[in-house]
Amino acid sequence: MKTYILTRVILSIPMIFILLTIVFVVLRILPGNPVTAMLGPKAPPEVVKSMEAQLGLDKPIIIQFGDYIANILRGNFGDSTVTTLPVIQELEERFPATLELTIFAMIIAVTIGIFFGSTAAYRYGRPVDAIARIYSIFVYSMPVFWLGIMLQLIFGVWLKALPVSGRASPFMTPDNMYTGLYTIDAILNGQWNVLYDSLLHLVLPSVTLGVVISSVFVRMVRSNVLLSLSSQYVISARSRGIKESKVLYAHALKNAMIPILTIMGLQFALLLGGAVLTETTFSWPGIGSYLVERIRYRDFPAIQGAVVFFALFVVVVSILIDIINAWMDPRVRY
Amino acid sequence: MISMEIRKGIKGLFKDSSGLMAFIGFMILIFYIIMAVFAPFISPYNPTQPSGPSLLPPTISHIMGTDNLGYDIFSRLVWGTRMAFAIALIATAIAAVVGIPVGLLVGYVGGKTDRVVTMIMDSVYAFPGLILAIAIAAMLGPGLLNIAFSIAVVYIPTYYRVIRSQVSTVKSELYVDGARAIGAKSSTIIGSYVFPNVLPSTIVIFSMNLADSIMTEAGLSFLGLGIAPPTPDWGYDLAKGQQFILNNDWWMVLFPGIAIITIVLGFSMFAEGLDEYFNPNIGEKR
């Protein structure tokens, strides 16, 4: 297992390098110089010059690339031109919000996927199955921000049942921060009202994102469970008189989980794209809304930092998923 | 890829009636194409001029209501179809023009080039597409071509992957060996033997990518990275509508959203039907 983890991490180094290069190419080499993007086209040339020098953009492109990689390896993402704070510090502050949102969205998506998908497979060709398939088609062609706005309208405006923006009500943040995840910190502090408040704020954003992602899971779970329901071990389990619910959940579903886990990893990039839109829709103070905010201010170091961060996040999650996969299924290990 | 998922879902739903599915998709598309082409005749008002009181709920004279500036929502929706098609078509065309030749060439050459290019393409593919498009759009600034280019970059790997994998199968077919045996040049082999055999898949991906591009464009303009207002654009109209939902002005968000959903469904269903038509056997493999 140790060798597997080590190999997997080493194998992802070229991937990280390529991703960082892509970000560099997009932000530095494509037409649209960051300095003119920041200062606007009418800025006086000497101001542009000094800004270029400040950001190191007057150096040859290869040197710039070296500096860029070296700085990222040192965890130095530069200083924001809006707040003058180090970008890495701002990202650290914002990250827990994104993490909390994506975790809850993932839980919702997987829950819907497992129950809906396995029921559809079990009742293959029946109305439930048809509904599951129609659900996944429609939900997937829905823009995530549109679903978010509609839920805000229904639950926030018409029913007045749930908050439509932010992570917490005023003065309802955990006293001591350990993880930065409000729900976890509230539990650790024993502040149950804070926990309740942060869960209320989480409902709409995480349901929005979770539902949109869930369609993939419904389809994946359905086809994988269908496959394992027709396998020998299910037939033998049935012939031994094992309860149907146990056949479905303990035998068929369990074996269908491994491909599902792989898909979870692949869907993560999509989830992050959706998170940017969801965070913007719900004014959720995560890295996605940070990116969008800073684009409006043309804060180049912050934009670069956030994009690099997302790229690294995807790589880390894909490594984690592979490790979990190897741990669950010994055949995967080298 | 979004439309890939939709396509698979739709496929299960219609099973053996791919014809019906393609037909429904096609009808939806015809509906929107007519709307785009005849926008000046269909839209009752100028989409960028106030045409009545602001924030008017749907009525007989404004069937989808008006927005905060008194613009007629229905007219904006009709004209927005043009923008959706224009950006999606340009973006998909750029992606195809880059992705297809690279896929053909690399797939045919194989070896080290193949490994390196595939690794780069896979990395772009693994990158969260919308975030990449956001970064590019933010650097390039607003404008139809800039937006289309930002979206195109995200979809180049889609073409590349499919074309490359098909080319690597096709190139070991007997007829390719035959062509090589009679001394055909590599360019001839790629152009006259390999390309025609992978063409059907490119048409399917093209239609699929149109659906994805429309979604991505809506996302970009929702974030304020789209076409400059007041040009009619569904994503932008949704973002503006969101500012007024606390007043319960639901009509500003409901209609553009339905437009996006139905057009995306239309493209996906059409792509699925095409796929069945062109590749009755290999559809499952992808």
Short mmCIF file of C-alpha atoms in Angstrom, two decimals, chain B residues 130-261:
data_model
loop_
_atom_site.label_atom_id
_atom_site.label_comp_id
_atom_site.label_asym_id
_atom_site.label_seq_id
_atom_site.Cartn_x
_atom_site.Cartn_y
_atom_site.Cartn_z
CA LEU B 130 -15.50 26.32 -16.43
CA ILE B 131 -12.60 27.63 -14.32
CA LEU B 132 -10.24 27.45 -17.29
CA ALA B 133 -12.79 29.30 -19.43
CA ILE B 134 -13.23 31.89 -16.68
CA ALA B 135 -9.47 32.49 -16.50
CA ILE B 136 -9.12 32.87 -20.26
CA ALA B 137 -12.21 35.06 -20.56
CA ALA B 138 -10.96 37.25 -17.72
CA MET B 139 -7.62 37.76 -19.48
CA LEU B 140 -9.03 38.35 -22.95
CA GLY B 141 -11.82 40.66 -21.86
CA PRO B 142 -15.35 40.86 -23.25
CA GLY B 143 -16.28 40.37 -26.89
CA LEU B 144 -17.94 37.66 -28.91
CA LEU B 145 -14.75 36.13 -30.31
CA ASN B 146 -12.96 36.24 -26.97
CA ILE B 147 -15.77 34.41 -25.21
CA ALA B 148 -15.96 31.87 -28.02
CA PHE B 149 -12.21 31.31 -27.80
CA SER B 150 -12.30 30.80 -24.01
CA ILE B 151 -14.98 28.16 -24.44
CA ALA B 152 -13.20 26.55 -27.41
CA VAL B 153 -10.01 25.86 -25.44
CA VAL B 154 -11.99 23.77 -22.97
CA TYR B 155 -13.45 21.56 -25.71
CA ILE B 156 -10.36 20.96 -27.85
CA PRO B 157 -9.43 17.84 -25.82
CA THR B 158 -12.90 16.36 -26.43
CA TYR B 159 -12.25 16.23 -30.17
CA TYR B 160 -8.67 15.22 -29.73
CA ARG B 161 -9.44 12.26 -27.48
CA VAL B 162 -12.17 10.78 -29.63
CA ILE B 163 -10.38 11.33 -32.94
CA ARG B 164 -7.05 10.05 -31.65
CA SER B 165 -8.50 6.88 -30.21
CA GLN B 166 -10.44 6.19 -33.41
CA VAL B 167 -7.45 6.90 -35.61
CA SER B 168 -5.30 4.52 -33.65
CA THR B 169 -7.87 1.78 -34.33
CA VAL B 170 -8.46 2.71 -37.95
CA LYS B 171 -4.78 2.93 -38.84
CA SER B 172 -4.27 -0.78 -38.26
CA GLU B 173 -7.18 -1.69 -40.56
CA LEU B 174 -6.38 -3.66 -43.67
CA TYR B 175 -7.35 -0.92 -46.10
CA VAL B 176 -4.83 1.41 -44.52
CA ASP B 177 -2.14 -1.25 -44.77
CA GLY B 178 -3.24 -1.71 -48.36
CA ALA B 179 -2.87 1.98 -49.12
CA ARG B 180 0.55 2.00 -47.53
CA ALA B 181 1.55 -1.09 -49.54
CA ILE B 182 0.77 0.64 -52.84
CA GLY B 183 2.99 3.51 -51.73
CA ALA B 184 0.43 6.15 -50.69
CA LYS B 185 1.88 9.17 -48.90
CA SER B 186 1.03 9.62 -45.23
CA SER B 187 -0.92 12.77 -46.02
CA THR B 188 -3.02 10.85 -48.56
CA ILE B 189 -3.64 8.07 -46.09
CA ILE B 190 -4.77 10.47 -43.39
CA GLY B 191 -6.83 12.58 -45.77
CA SER B 192 -8.50 9.94 -47.90
CA TYR B 193 -8.56 6.82 -45.78
CA VAL B 194 -8.47 7.71 -42.10
CA PHE B 195 -10.39 10.98 -41.95
CA PRO B 196 -13.54 9.83 -43.79
CA ASN B 197 -13.80 6.97 -41.32
CA VAL B 198 -13.69 9.17 -38.24
CA LEU B 199 -15.86 11.94 -39.75
CA PRO B 200 -19.19 10.63 -38.40
CA SER B 201 -17.92 10.82 -34.82
CA THR B 202 -16.78 14.39 -35.31
CA ILE B 203 -20.28 15.38 -36.41
CA VAL B 204 -21.71 13.80 -33.28
CA ILE B 205 -19.18 15.51 -31.01
CA PHE B 206 -19.85 18.78 -32.78
CA SER B 207 -23.51 18.62 -31.90
CA MET B 208 -22.72 17.53 -28.32
CA ASN B 209 -20.25 20.33 -27.85
CA LEU B 210 -22.79 22.88 -28.99
CA ALA B 211 -24.87 21.90 -25.96
CA ASP B 212 -21.88 22.17 -23.63
CA SER B 213 -20.82 25.50 -25.11
CA ILE B 214 -24.24 26.99 -24.56
CA MET B 215 -24.10 25.93 -20.90
CA THR B 216 -20.58 27.29 -20.47
CA GLU B 217 -21.43 30.55 -22.20
CA ALA B 218 -24.46 30.97 -19.95
CA GLY B 219 -22.19 30.38 -16.96
CA LEU B 220 -19.61 32.91 -18.13
CA SER B 221 -22.15 35.60 -18.82
CA PHE B 222 -23.88 34.85 -15.52
CA LEU B 223 -20.54 35.68 -13.86
CA GLY B 224 -20.31 38.91 -15.85
CA LEU B 225 -17.68 37.62 -18.27
CA GLY B 226 -19.93 37.47 -21.31
CA ILE B 227 -20.98 39.89 -23.99
CA ALA B 228 -21.21 43.51 -22.88
CA PRO B 229 -24.73 44.56 -21.88
CA PRO B 230 -27.30 45.50 -23.06
CA THR B 231 -26.84 42.91 -25.83
CA PRO B 232 -29.48 40.24 -25.17
CA ASP B 233 -27.90 37.21 -23.52
CA TRP B 234 -29.64 34.56 -21.43
CA GLY B 235 -26.92 34.14 -18.81
CA TYR B 236 -26.63 37.89 -18.28
CA ASP B 237 -30.41 38.23 -18.03
CA LEU B 238 -30.46 35.51 -15.38
CA ALA B 239 -27.77 37.28 -13.36
CA LYS B 240 -29.77 40.50 -13.57
CA GLY B 241 -32.98 38.68 -12.71
CA GLN B 242 -31.38 37.26 -9.58
CA GLN B 243 -31.03 40.77 -8.15
CA PHE B 244 -34.80 41.09 -8.09
CA ILE B 245 -35.93 37.72 -6.77
CA LEU B 246 -36.30 39.11 -3.26
CA ASN B 247 -39.12 41.23 -4.74
CA ASN B 248 -40.62 37.99 -6.02
CA ASP B 249 -40.05 39.03 -9.66
CA TRP B 250 -39.82 35.42 -10.79
CA TRP B 251 -40.45 36.03 -14.50
CA MET B 252 -36.99 37.48 -15.01
CA VAL B 253 -35.30 34.19 -14.09
CA LEU B 254 -37.84 31.54 -15.05
CA PHE B 255 -37.96 32.11 -18.82
CA PRO B 256 -34.26 32.46 -19.73
CA GLY B 257 -33.59 29.34 -17.65
CA ILE B 258 -36.20 27.31 -19.51
CA ALA B 259 -34.68 28.51 -22.79
CA ILE B 260 -31.22 27.26 -21.78
CA ILE B 261 -32.54 23.90 -20.57
#
